[in-house]
mmCIF file of C-alpha atoms (C1' of nucleotides) in Angstrom:
data_model
loop_
_atom_site.group_PDB
_atom_site.id
_atom_site.type_symbol
_atom_site.label_atom_id
_atom_site.label_comp_id
_atom_site.label_asym_id
_atom_site.label_seq_id
_atom_site.Cartn_x
_atom_site.Cartn_y
_atom_site.Cartn_z
ATOM 1 C CA MET A 1 -32.834 30.921 19.179
ATOM 2 C CA VAL A 2 -30.094 31.502 16.690
ATOM 3 C CA SER A 3 -27.350 28.903 16.563
ATOM 4 C CA ALA A 4 -23.717 29.988 16.560
ATOM 5 C CA HIS A 5 -23.046 27.428 13.853
ATOM 6 C CA PRO A 6 -25.905 26.861 11.424
ATOM 7 C CA ALA A 7 -26.226 23.339 10.102
ATOM 8 C CA SER A 8 -23.601 22.970 7.377
ATOM 9 C CA SER A 9 -25.107 22.085 4.038
ATOM 10 C CA ARG A 10 -21.685 21.039 2.819
ATOM 11 C CA ARG A 11 -20.036 17.722 3.439
ATOM 12 C CA ASP A 12 -16.509 17.780 4.861
ATOM 13 C CA LEU A 13 -13.940 17.524 2.101
ATOM 14 C CA ALA A 14 -12.276 14.745 4.090
ATOM 15 C CA ALA A 15 -15.558 12.804 4.056
ATOM 16 C CA LEU A 16 -15.500 12.943 0.248
ATOM 17 C CA ILE A 17 -11.813 12.157 -0.168
ATOM 18 C CA ALA A 18 -11.460 9.378 2.429
ATOM 19 C CA PRO A 19 -13.785 6.818 0.765
ATOM 20 C CA PHE A 20 -12.258 7.642 -2.615
ATOM 21 C CA ASN A 21 -8.823 7.028 -1.156
ATOM 22 C CA ARG A 22 -9.971 3.758 0.433
ATOM 23 C CA ALA A 23 -11.452 2.522 -2.845
ATOM 24 C CA LEU A 24 -8.287 3.340 -4.781
ATOM 25 C CA LEU A 25 -6.122 1.589 -2.194
ATOM 26 C CA ALA A 26 -8.367 -1.471 -2.334
ATOM 27 C CA GLU A 27 -8.007 -1.677 -6.136
ATOM 28 C CA GLU A 28 -4.281 -1.161 -5.848
ATOM 29 C CA LYS A 29 -3.897 -3.859 -3.215
ATOM 30 C CA GLN A 30 -5.659 -6.401 -5.406
ATOM 31 C CA VAL A 31 -3.201 -5.754 -8.213
ATOM 32 C CA LEU A 32 -0.248 -5.829 -5.822
ATOM 33 C CA THR A 33 -1.352 -9.160 -4.345
ATOM 34 C CA GLU A 34 -1.469 -10.525 -7.893
ATOM 35 C CA TYR A 35 2.181 -9.606 -8.375
ATOM 36 C CA GLY A 36 3.283 -10.539 -4.846
ATOM 37 C CA ALA A 37 4.325 -7.038 -3.888
ATOM 38 C CA SER A 38 3.406 -4.883 -0.918
ATOM 39 C CA MET A 39 2.307 -1.272 -1.170
ATOM 40 C CA TRP A 40 5.661 -0.033 0.146
ATOM 41 C CA GLU A 41 7.557 -2.279 -2.254
ATOM 42 C CA TYR A 42 5.626 -0.792 -5.169
ATOM 43 C CA ILE A 43 6.202 2.739 -3.867
ATOM 44 C CA ILE A 44 9.922 1.992 -3.587
ATOM 45 C CA LEU A 45 10.123 0.642 -7.147
ATOM 46 C CA THR A 46 8.202 3.657 -8.421
ATOM 47 C CA ALA A 47 10.497 6.084 -6.623
ATOM 48 C CA LEU A 48 13.573 4.252 -7.941
ATOM 49 C CA ARG A 49 12.311 4.476 -11.513
ATOM 50 C CA GLU A 50 12.218 8.247 -11.083
ATOM 51 C CA HIS A 51 15.616 8.563 -9.411
ATOM 52 C CA SER A 52 17.223 5.259 -10.501
ATOM 53 C CA SER A 53 19.489 4.998 -7.452
ATOM 54 C CA SER A 54 19.834 6.585 -4.056
ATOM 55 C CA ASN A 55 21.037 5.981 -0.558
ATOM 56 C CA GLN A 56 18.678 3.963 1.570
ATOM 57 C CA GLY A 57 18.046 6.836 3.965
ATOM 58 C CA GLN A 58 17.422 9.381 1.210
ATOM 59 C CA LEU A 59 15.041 6.955 -0.442
ATOM 60 C CA ALA A 60 13.091 6.425 2.778
ATOM 61 C CA GLN A 61 12.887 10.172 3.291
ATOM 62 C CA ARG A 62 11.726 10.830 -0.264
ATOM 63 C CA ILE A 63 8.802 8.412 -0.024
ATOM 64 C CA ARG A 64 8.159 9.300 3.634
ATOM 65 C CA HIS A 65 8.771 5.747 4.748
ATOM 66 C CA ASP A 66 10.451 4.779 8.004
ATOM 67 C CA LYS A 67 14.238 4.326 7.767
ATOM 68 C CA SER A 68 13.890 1.251 9.977
ATOM 69 C CA ARG A 69 10.906 -0.269 8.202
ATOM 70 C CA ILE A 70 12.264 0.210 4.689
ATOM 71 C CA ILE A 71 14.947 -2.370 5.484
ATOM 72 C CA ALA A 72 12.740 -5.457 5.321
ATOM 73 C CA ASP A 73 11.073 -4.157 2.139
ATOM 74 C CA ILE A 74 14.429 -3.734 0.414
ATOM 75 C CA ASP A 75 15.482 -7.156 1.708
ATOM 76 C CA ARG A 76 12.557 -8.716 -0.149
ATOM 77 C CA LEU A 77 13.033 -6.648 -3.298
ATOM 78 C CA GLU A 78 16.714 -7.569 -3.302
ATOM 79 C CA ALA A 79 15.956 -11.269 -2.784
ATOM 80 C CA ARG A 80 13.652 -11.136 -5.822
ATOM 81 C CA GLY A 81 16.339 -9.427 -7.905
ATOM 82 C CA LEU A 82 14.251 -6.293 -8.354
ATOM 83 C CA VAL A 83 16.773 -3.953 -6.746
ATOM 84 C CA THR A 84 20.442 -4.118 -5.813
ATOM 85 C CA ARG A 85 21.950 -2.918 -2.543
ATOM 86 C CA SER A 86 25.601 -2.039 -2.708
ATOM 87 C CA PRO A 87 27.932 -0.215 -0.318
ATOM 88 C CA GLY A 88 28.539 3.429 -1.177
ATOM 89 C CA SER A 89 31.879 4.071 -2.876
ATOM 90 C CA ASP A 90 32.733 7.211 -0.909
ATOM 91 C CA ASP A 91 30.848 6.543 2.345
ATOM 92 C CA ARG A 92 31.092 2.888 3.348
ATOM 93 C CA ARG A 93 28.243 3.249 5.872
ATOM 94 C CA ALA A 94 25.789 4.066 3.095
ATOM 95 C CA ARG A 95 23.877 1.510 0.998
ATOM 96 C CA VAL A 96 23.117 2.518 -2.550
ATOM 97 C CA ILE A 97 19.834 1.090 -3.774
ATOM 98 C CA ALA A 98 19.405 0.720 -7.527
ATOM 99 C CA ILE A 99 16.537 -0.728 -9.552
ATOM 100 C CA THR A 100 17.271 -3.638 -11.896
ATOM 101 C CA THR A 101 15.861 -4.243 -15.367
ATOM 102 C CA GLU A 102 13.477 -6.786 -13.834
ATOM 103 C CA GLY A 103 12.407 -4.285 -11.180
ATOM 104 C CA ASP A 104 11.802 -1.654 -13.804
ATOM 105 C CA ALA A 105 9.702 -4.039 -15.882
ATOM 106 C CA LEU A 106 7.660 -5.187 -12.899
ATOM 107 C CA GLN A 107 6.915 -1.623 -11.829
ATOM 108 C CA ARG A 108 5.658 -0.811 -15.344
ATOM 109 C CA THR A 109 3.478 -3.884 -15.432
ATOM 110 C CA ILE A 110 1.973 -3.165 -12.023
ATOM 111 C CA GLN A 111 1.471 0.524 -12.748
ATOM 112 C CA ALA A 112 -0.308 -0.237 -16.019
ATOM 113 C CA ALA A 113 -2.626 -2.662 -14.210
ATOM 114 C CA ILE A 114 -3.322 -0.159 -11.451
ATOM 115 C CA GLN A 115 -4.126 2.638 -13.876
ATOM 116 C CA ASP A 116 -6.405 0.295 -15.826
ATOM 117 C CA ARG A 117 -8.327 -0.357 -12.621
ATOM 118 C CA GLU A 118 -8.496 3.343 -11.822
ATOM 119 C CA ASP A 119 -9.908 4.062 -15.261
ATOM 120 C CA THR A 120 -12.479 1.322 -14.794
ATOM 121 C CA LEU A 121 -13.499 2.683 -11.411
ATOM 122 C CA LEU A 122 -14.183 6.116 -12.932
ATOM 123 C CA VAL A 123 -15.611 4.882 -16.243
ATOM 124 C CA ALA A 124 -18.894 6.694 -15.562
ATOM 125 C CA ILE A 125 -17.144 10.065 -15.275
ATOM 126 C CA PRO A 126 -16.995 11.767 -18.708
ATOM 127 C CA PRO A 127 -13.442 12.057 -20.110
ATOM 128 C CA GLU A 128 -13.284 15.828 -19.901
ATOM 129 C CA ASP A 129 -14.446 15.783 -16.275
ATOM 130 C CA ARG A 130 -11.802 13.184 -15.520
ATOM 131 C CA ARG A 131 -9.180 15.399 -17.118
ATOM 132 C CA ALA A 132 -10.423 18.306 -15.002
ATOM 133 C CA LEU A 133 -10.121 16.122 -11.897
ATOM 134 C CA TYR A 134 -6.510 15.207 -12.695
ATOM 135 C CA ARG A 135 -5.679 18.825 -13.417
ATOM 136 C CA LEU A 136 -7.160 19.939 -10.086
ATOM 137 C CA LEU A 137 -5.439 17.173 -8.125
ATOM 138 C CA GLU A 138 -2.093 17.953 -9.769
ATOM 139 C CA ALA A 139 -2.560 21.600 -8.728
ATOM 140 C CA ILE A 140 -3.435 20.612 -5.176
ATOM 141 C CA HIS A 141 -0.622 18.065 -4.892
ATOM 142 C CA PRO A 142 2.194 20.504 -4.065
ATOM 143 C CA MET A 143 -0.057 22.214 -1.476
ATOM 144 C CA VAL A 144 -0.561 19.002 0.477
ATOM 145 C CA THR A 145 2.908 17.482 0.130
ATOM 146 C CA PRO A 146 5.384 18.467 2.849
ATOM 147 C CA ARG A 147 8.324 20.134 1.168
ATOM 148 C CA ASP A 148 11.624 18.272 1.136
ATOM 149 C CA ASN A 149 14.024 20.426 3.147
ATOM 150 C CA SER A 150 16.897 17.947 3.117
ATOM 151 C CA HIS A 151 18.999 20.152 0.830
ATOM 152 C CA ILE A 152 18.939 23.117 3.220
ATOM 153 C CA MET B 1 13.385 -3.813 -28.037
ATOM 154 C CA VAL B 2 9.843 -2.613 -27.483
ATOM 155 C CA SER B 3 8.575 -2.616 -23.919
ATOM 156 C CA ALA B 4 5.233 -4.202 -23.137
ATOM 157 C CA HIS B 5 4.461 -1.295 -20.857
ATOM 158 C CA PRO B 6 5.865 2.060 -21.931
ATOM 159 C CA ALA B 7 6.804 4.410 -19.105
ATOM 160 C CA SER B 8 3.593 5.918 -17.835
ATOM 161 C CA SER B 9 3.545 9.692 -18.093
ATOM 162 C CA ARG B 10 0.626 9.770 -15.700
ATOM 163 C CA ARG B 11 0.846 9.626 -11.957
ATOM 164 C CA ASP B 12 -1.323 7.044 -10.217
ATOM 165 C CA LEU B 13 -4.585 8.581 -9.051
ATOM 166 C CA ALA B 14 -3.930 7.042 -5.638
ATOM 167 C CA ALA B 15 -0.594 8.872 -5.486
ATOM 168 C CA LEU B 16 -2.469 12.153 -5.957
ATOM 169 C CA ILE B 17 -5.316 11.382 -3.579
ATOM 170 C CA ALA B 18 -3.341 9.799 -0.713
ATOM 171 C CA PRO B 19 -1.309 12.893 0.282
ATOM 172 C CA PHE B 20 -4.425 15.044 -0.061
ATOM 173 C CA ASN B 21 -6.249 12.652 2.239
ATOM 174 C CA ARG B 22 -3.374 12.682 4.724
ATOM 175 C CA ALA B 23 -3.255 16.485 4.785
ATOM 176 C CA LEU B 24 -7.004 16.733 5.365
ATOM 177 C CA LEU B 25 -6.862 14.174 8.174
ATOM 178 C CA ALA B 26 -3.984 16.061 9.796
ATOM 179 C CA GLU B 27 -5.994 19.314 9.765
ATOM 180 C CA GLU B 28 -9.034 17.511 11.098
ATOM 181 C CA LYS B 29 -7.089 15.869 13.912
ATOM 182 C CA GLN B 30 -5.755 19.219 15.099
ATOM 183 C CA VAL B 31 -9.290 20.561 15.405
ATOM 184 C CA LEU B 32 -10.491 17.378 17.089
ATOM 185 C CA THR B 33 -7.673 17.487 19.649
ATOM 186 C CA GLU B 34 -8.747 21.055 20.445
ATOM 187 C CA TYR B 35 -12.224 19.822 21.301
ATOM 188 C CA GLY B 36 -11.096 16.590 22.982
ATOM 189 C CA ALA B 37 -12.789 14.300 20.490
ATOM 190 C CA SER B 38 -11.441 11.398 18.459
ATOM 191 C CA MET B 39 -12.031 10.956 14.748
ATOM 192 C CA TRP B 40 -14.546 8.168 15.359
ATOM 193 C CA GLU B 41 -16.373 10.210 17.980
ATOM 194 C CA TYR B 42 -16.751 13.062 15.492
ATOM 195 C CA ILE B 43 -17.926 10.654 12.790
ATOM 196 C CA ILE B 44 -20.480 9.225 15.215
ATOM 197 C CA LEU B 45 -21.812 12.671 16.149
ATOM 198 C CA THR B 46 -22.013 13.629 12.477
ATOM 199 C CA ALA B 47 -23.922 10.447 11.623
ATOM 200 C CA LEU B 48 -26.300 10.999 14.532
ATOM 201 C CA ARG B 49 -27.057 14.553 13.410
ATOM 202 C CA GLU B 50 -28.182 13.085 10.099
ATOM 203 C CA HIS B 51 -30.222 10.237 11.580
ATOM 204 C CA SER B 52 -30.781 11.583 15.140
ATOM 205 C CA SER B 53 -31.079 8.124 16.711
ATOM 206 C CA SER B 54 -30.321 4.548 15.812
ATOM 207 C CA ASN B 55 -29.406 1.195 17.243
ATOM 208 C CA GLN B 56 -25.760 0.818 18.115
ATOM 209 C CA GLY B 57 -25.229 -1.881 15.505
ATOM 210 C CA GLN B 58 -26.983 0.012 12.717
ATOM 211 C CA LEU B 59 -24.943 3.082 13.584
ATOM 212 C CA ALA B 60 -21.670 1.147 13.442
ATOM 213 C CA GLN B 61 -22.680 -0.337 10.098
ATOM 214 C CA ARG B 62 -23.658 3.019 8.626
ATOM 215 C CA ILE B 63 -20.317 4.627 9.420
ATOM 216 C CA ARG B 64 -18.395 1.396 8.693
ATOM 217 C CA HIS B 65 -17.048 1.240 12.193
ATOM 218 C CA ASP B 66 -16.514 -1.973 14.123
ATOM 219 C CA LYS B 67 -19.460 -3.052 16.281
ATOM 220 C CA SER B 68 -17.013 -3.969 19.036
ATOM 221 C CA ARG B 69 -14.877 -0.837 18.810
ATOM 222 C CA ILE B 70 -17.778 1.600 18.701
ATOM 223 C CA ILE B 71 -18.592 0.656 22.291
ATOM 224 C CA ALA B 72 -15.737 2.546 23.951
ATOM 225 C CA ASP B 73 -16.394 5.578 21.715
ATOM 226 C CA ILE B 74 -20.036 5.712 22.752
ATOM 227 C CA ASP B 75 -19.003 5.202 26.375
ATOM 228 C CA ARG B 76 -16.955 8.388 26.195
ATOM 229 C CA LEU B 77 -19.590 10.372 24.300
ATOM 230 C CA GLU B 78 -22.198 9.262 26.840
ATOM 231 C CA ALA B 79 -19.948 10.190 29.777
ATOM 232 C CA ARG B 80 -19.590 13.690 28.292
ATOM 233 C CA GLY B 81 -23.362 14.007 27.855
ATOM 234 C CA LEU B 82 -23.078 14.255 24.057
ATOM 235 C CA VAL B 83 -25.218 11.181 23.344
ATOM 236 C CA THR B 84 -27.647 9.036 25.308
ATOM 237 C CA ARG B 85 -27.738 5.247 25.280
ATOM 238 C CA SER B 86 -31.086 3.738 26.212
ATOM 239 C CA PRO B 87 -32.502 0.228 25.920
ATOM 240 C CA GLY B 88 -34.739 -0.314 22.899
ATOM 241 C CA SER B 89 -38.438 -0.270 23.713
ATOM 242 C CA ASP B 90 -39.371 -3.228 21.522
ATOM 243 C CA ASP B 91 -36.089 -5.193 21.525
ATOM 244 C CA ARG B 92 -34.458 -5.126 24.954
ATOM 245 C CA ARG B 93 -31.135 -6.353 23.537
ATOM 246 C CA ALA B 94 -30.749 -3.219 21.458
ATOM 247 C CA ARG B 95 -29.273 0.083 22.633
ATOM 248 C CA VAL B 96 -30.724 3.198 21.060
ATOM 249 C CA ILE B 97 -28.137 5.937 20.653
ATOM 250 C CA ALA B 98 -29.445 9.504 20.408
ATOM 251 C CA ILE B 99 -27.570 12.781 20.143
ATOM 252 C CA THR B 100 -28.151 15.440 22.815
ATOM 253 C CA THR B 101 -28.448 19.188 22.333
ATOM 254 C CA GLU B 102 -24.871 19.498 23.601
ATOM 255 C CA GLY B 103 -23.700 16.836 21.156
ATOM 256 C CA ASP B 104 -25.450 18.573 18.301
ATOM 257 C CA ALA B 105 -23.867 21.906 19.211
ATOM 258 C CA LEU B 106 -20.385 20.396 19.546
ATOM 259 C CA GLN B 107 -20.623 18.687 16.165
ATOM 260 C CA ARG B 108 -21.584 21.979 14.522
ATOM 261 C CA THR B 109 -18.735 23.805 16.196
ATOM 262 C CA ILE B 110 -16.193 21.167 15.190
ATOM 263 C CA GLN B 111 -17.507 20.907 11.632
ATOM 264 C CA ALA B 112 -17.352 24.665 11.162
ATOM 265 C CA ALA B 113 -13.740 24.677 12.378
ATOM 266 C CA ILE B 114 -12.817 21.772 10.110
ATOM 267 C CA GLN B 115 -14.358 23.355 7.039
ATOM 268 C CA ASP B 116 -12.595 26.625 7.848
ATOM 269 C CA ARG B 117 -9.304 24.744 7.827
ATOM 270 C CA GLU B 118 -10.158 22.981 4.577
ATOM 271 C CA ASP B 119 -10.926 26.319 2.939
ATOM 272 C CA THR B 120 -7.620 27.703 4.198
ATOM 273 C CA LEU B 121 -5.717 24.708 2.855
ATOM 274 C CA LEU B 122 -7.180 25.285 -0.618
ATOM 275 C CA VAL B 123 -7.127 29.078 -0.532
ATOM 276 C CA ALA B 124 -4.851 29.172 -3.602
ATOM 277 C CA ILE B 125 -7.389 27.258 -5.719
ATOM 278 C CA PRO B 126 -9.753 29.687 -7.475
ATOM 279 C CA PRO B 127 -13.362 29.512 -6.190
ATOM 280 C CA GLU B 128 -14.790 28.136 -9.426
ATOM 281 C CA ASP B 129 -12.147 25.405 -9.561
ATOM 282 C CA ARG B 130 -12.934 24.530 -5.961
ATOM 283 C CA ARG B 131 -16.614 24.293 -6.843
ATOM 284 C CA ALA B 132 -15.711 22.020 -9.765
ATOM 285 C CA LEU B 133 -13.672 19.836 -7.412
ATOM 286 C CA TYR B 134 -16.577 19.466 -4.984
ATOM 287 C CA ARG B 135 -18.944 18.696 -7.836
ATOM 288 C CA LEU B 136 -16.636 15.996 -9.179
ATOM 289 C CA LEU B 137 -16.043 14.460 -5.768
ATOM 290 C CA GLU B 138 -19.779 14.412 -5.040
ATOM 291 C CA ALA B 139 -20.292 12.583 -8.356
ATOM 292 C CA ILE B 140 -17.540 10.093 -7.554
ATOM 293 C CA HIS B 141 -18.695 9.547 -3.968
ATOM 294 C CA PRO B 142 -21.482 7.025 -4.711
ATOM 295 C CA MET B 143 -19.103 5.101 -7.006
ATOM 296 C CA VAL B 144 -16.584 4.548 -4.240
ATOM 297 C CA THR B 145 -18.930 3.995 -1.316
ATOM 298 C CA PRO B 146 -19.985 0.378 -0.766
ATOM 299 C CA ARG B 147 -23.767 0.232 -1.041
ATOM 300 C CA ASP B 148 -25.686 -0.407 2.157
ATOM 301 C CA ASN B 149 -27.436 -3.734 1.605
ATOM 302 C CA SER B 150 -28.791 -4.050 5.129
ATOM 303 C CA HIS B 151 -32.389 -3.485 3.973
ATOM 304 C CA ILE B 152 -32.354 -6.437 1.552
ATOM 305 C "C1'" DT C 1 -30.993 -21.237 16.755
ATOM 306 C "C1'" DA C 2 -29.972 -16.336 15.668
ATOM 307 C "C1'" DT C 3 -28.925 -11.646 17.051
ATOM 308 C "C1'" DT C 4 -27.331 -7.370 20.125
ATOM 309 C "C1'" DG C 5 -24.071 -5.813 22.646
ATOM 310 C "C1'" DT C 6 -19.882 -6.964 25.116
ATOM 311 C "C1'" DT C 7 -15.190 -8.683 26.296
ATOM 312 C "C1'" DA C 8 -10.785 -10.720 25.182
ATOM 313 C "C1'" DT C 9 -7.254 -11.754 22.047
ATOM 314 C "C1'" DA C 10 -4.315 -11.628 18.062
ATOM 315 C "C1'" DC C 11 -2.473 -9.288 14.127
ATOM 316 C "C1'" DT C 12 -0.819 -5.376 11.337
ATOM 317 C "C1'" DC C 13 1.214 -0.967 11.025
ATOM 318 C "C1'" DT C 14 3.681 2.375 13.030
ATOM 319 C "C1'" DA C 15 6.875 5.057 16.127
ATOM 320 C "C1'" DT C 16 10.878 5.093 18.954
ATOM 321 C "C1'" DA C 17 14.927 3.799 21.315
ATOM 322 C "C1'" DA C 18 19.171 1.291 21.478
ATOM 323 C "C1'" DC C 19 23.095 -0.852 18.969
ATOM 324 C "C1'" DT C 20 27.169 -1.310 15.133
ATOM 325 C "C1'" DA C 21 30.103 0.380 11.973
ATOM 326 C "C1'" DT C 22 31.818 3.841 9.903
ATOM 327 C "C1'" DA C 23 32.795 9.012 9.529
ATOM 328 C "C1'" DT D 1 30.548 13.282 18.339
ATOM 329 C "C1'" DA D 2 27.596 12.448 14.680
ATOM 330 C "C1'" DT D 3 25.489 9.681 10.947
ATOM 331 C "C1'" DA D 4 23.746 5.228 8.004
ATOM 332 C "C1'" DG D 5 21.939 1.277 8.611
ATOM 333 C "C1'" DT D 6 20.133 -2.259 11.674
ATOM 334 C "C1'" DT D 7 17.600 -4.551 15.457
ATOM 335 C "C1'" DA D 8 14.256 -4.836 19.199
ATOM 336 C "C1'" DT D 9 10.372 -3.217 21.531
ATOM 337 C "C1'" DA D 10 6.161 -0.788 22.575
ATOM 338 C "C1'" DG D 11 2.057 1.359 20.964
ATOM 339 C "C1'" DA D 12 -2.214 2.444 18.124
ATOM 340 C "C1'" DG D 13 -5.670 0.727 15.154
ATOM 341 C "C1'" DT D 14 -7.947 -3.121 13.453
ATOM 342 C "C1'" DA D 15 -10.091 -7.770 12.849
ATOM 343 C "C1'" DT D 16 -11.925 -11.880 14.851
ATOM 344 C "C1'" DA D 17 -13.594 -15.171 18.108
ATOM 345 C "C1'" DA D 18 -16.024 -16.257 22.225
ATOM 346 C "C1'" DC D 19 -19.542 -14.930 25.682
ATOM 347 C "C1'" DA D 20 -24.153 -13.202 28.049
ATOM 348 C "C1'" DA D 21 -28.723 -11.633 27.470
ATOM 349 C "C1'" DT D 22 -32.608 -11.571 24.734
ATOM 350 C "C1'" DA D 23 -35.312 -12.787 20.624
#
DNA sequence: TATTGTTATACTCTATAACTATA
DNA sequence: TATAGTTATAGAGTATAACAATA
């Protein structure tokens, strides 16, 4: 009897990526706990360092966070003086979120710690292989990131 | 003023892997919905094709599923005739889970469909780069998978 | 007393709908 | 009427504790 689907010798790509993803998140969470920030708070600070200031809704959309759940995160960041939330000058419904100097510094500190951990995790991978990995993942990134159509 | 942490030019590895992981899971879930299986059910079938039969607890441990949550999954797989659940011969507390011919066939069908989708997702990556990616991820896999200490 | 499978419960994350204030 | 932000609520997924049967 010949099977319609011969036993696959190859592991699912998802089965290779998922544990890697889990391990990276675990490392990241340890660092974040150290600095009293949540994953979403760190993602928000990182996004704000790239765009410096944006409306709350735009920000949520950019990082693919929920417009209703981002509120509490910004509340905490604001209370810690890491971001400011001010009413839009032209549209008084809008809230403009901007990162502060303290927020900027904290994001850098956390990111440096996270990348240190990532390097440690992959210390057994030769440098040129690691560079190849980054190059491949950067190439794949746009293929797996839903395009932002908000400008259309 | 010199910053303690200069702006990182590099993206976090987690920020590259997470969207990739999400995209792969989304593809996988579409296939699974087609065949009426949940992610955990597919993982269970895949694990059973590698080990053919095992105690419920050992199985849960191997796939890092919850020993209490695996119950409902096995209930459904058993009801569909994809696995059998029989009392252990030596230890009557234990339940031995074994995959059936139908279960084996379904896993192959689903896996083939999933890997087809994965190939489609990465169709723009040249074959040799894709091979390099798999090679790297296979090398990283043992570094990010918690070792099974159950035999100690 | 410890372990296998089971059930019940609580907790986190997420998704969605309803509300307000502006436009 | 539509939109930005907010609040409240319901759901999925997960983690944990308590229980019955067996060791």
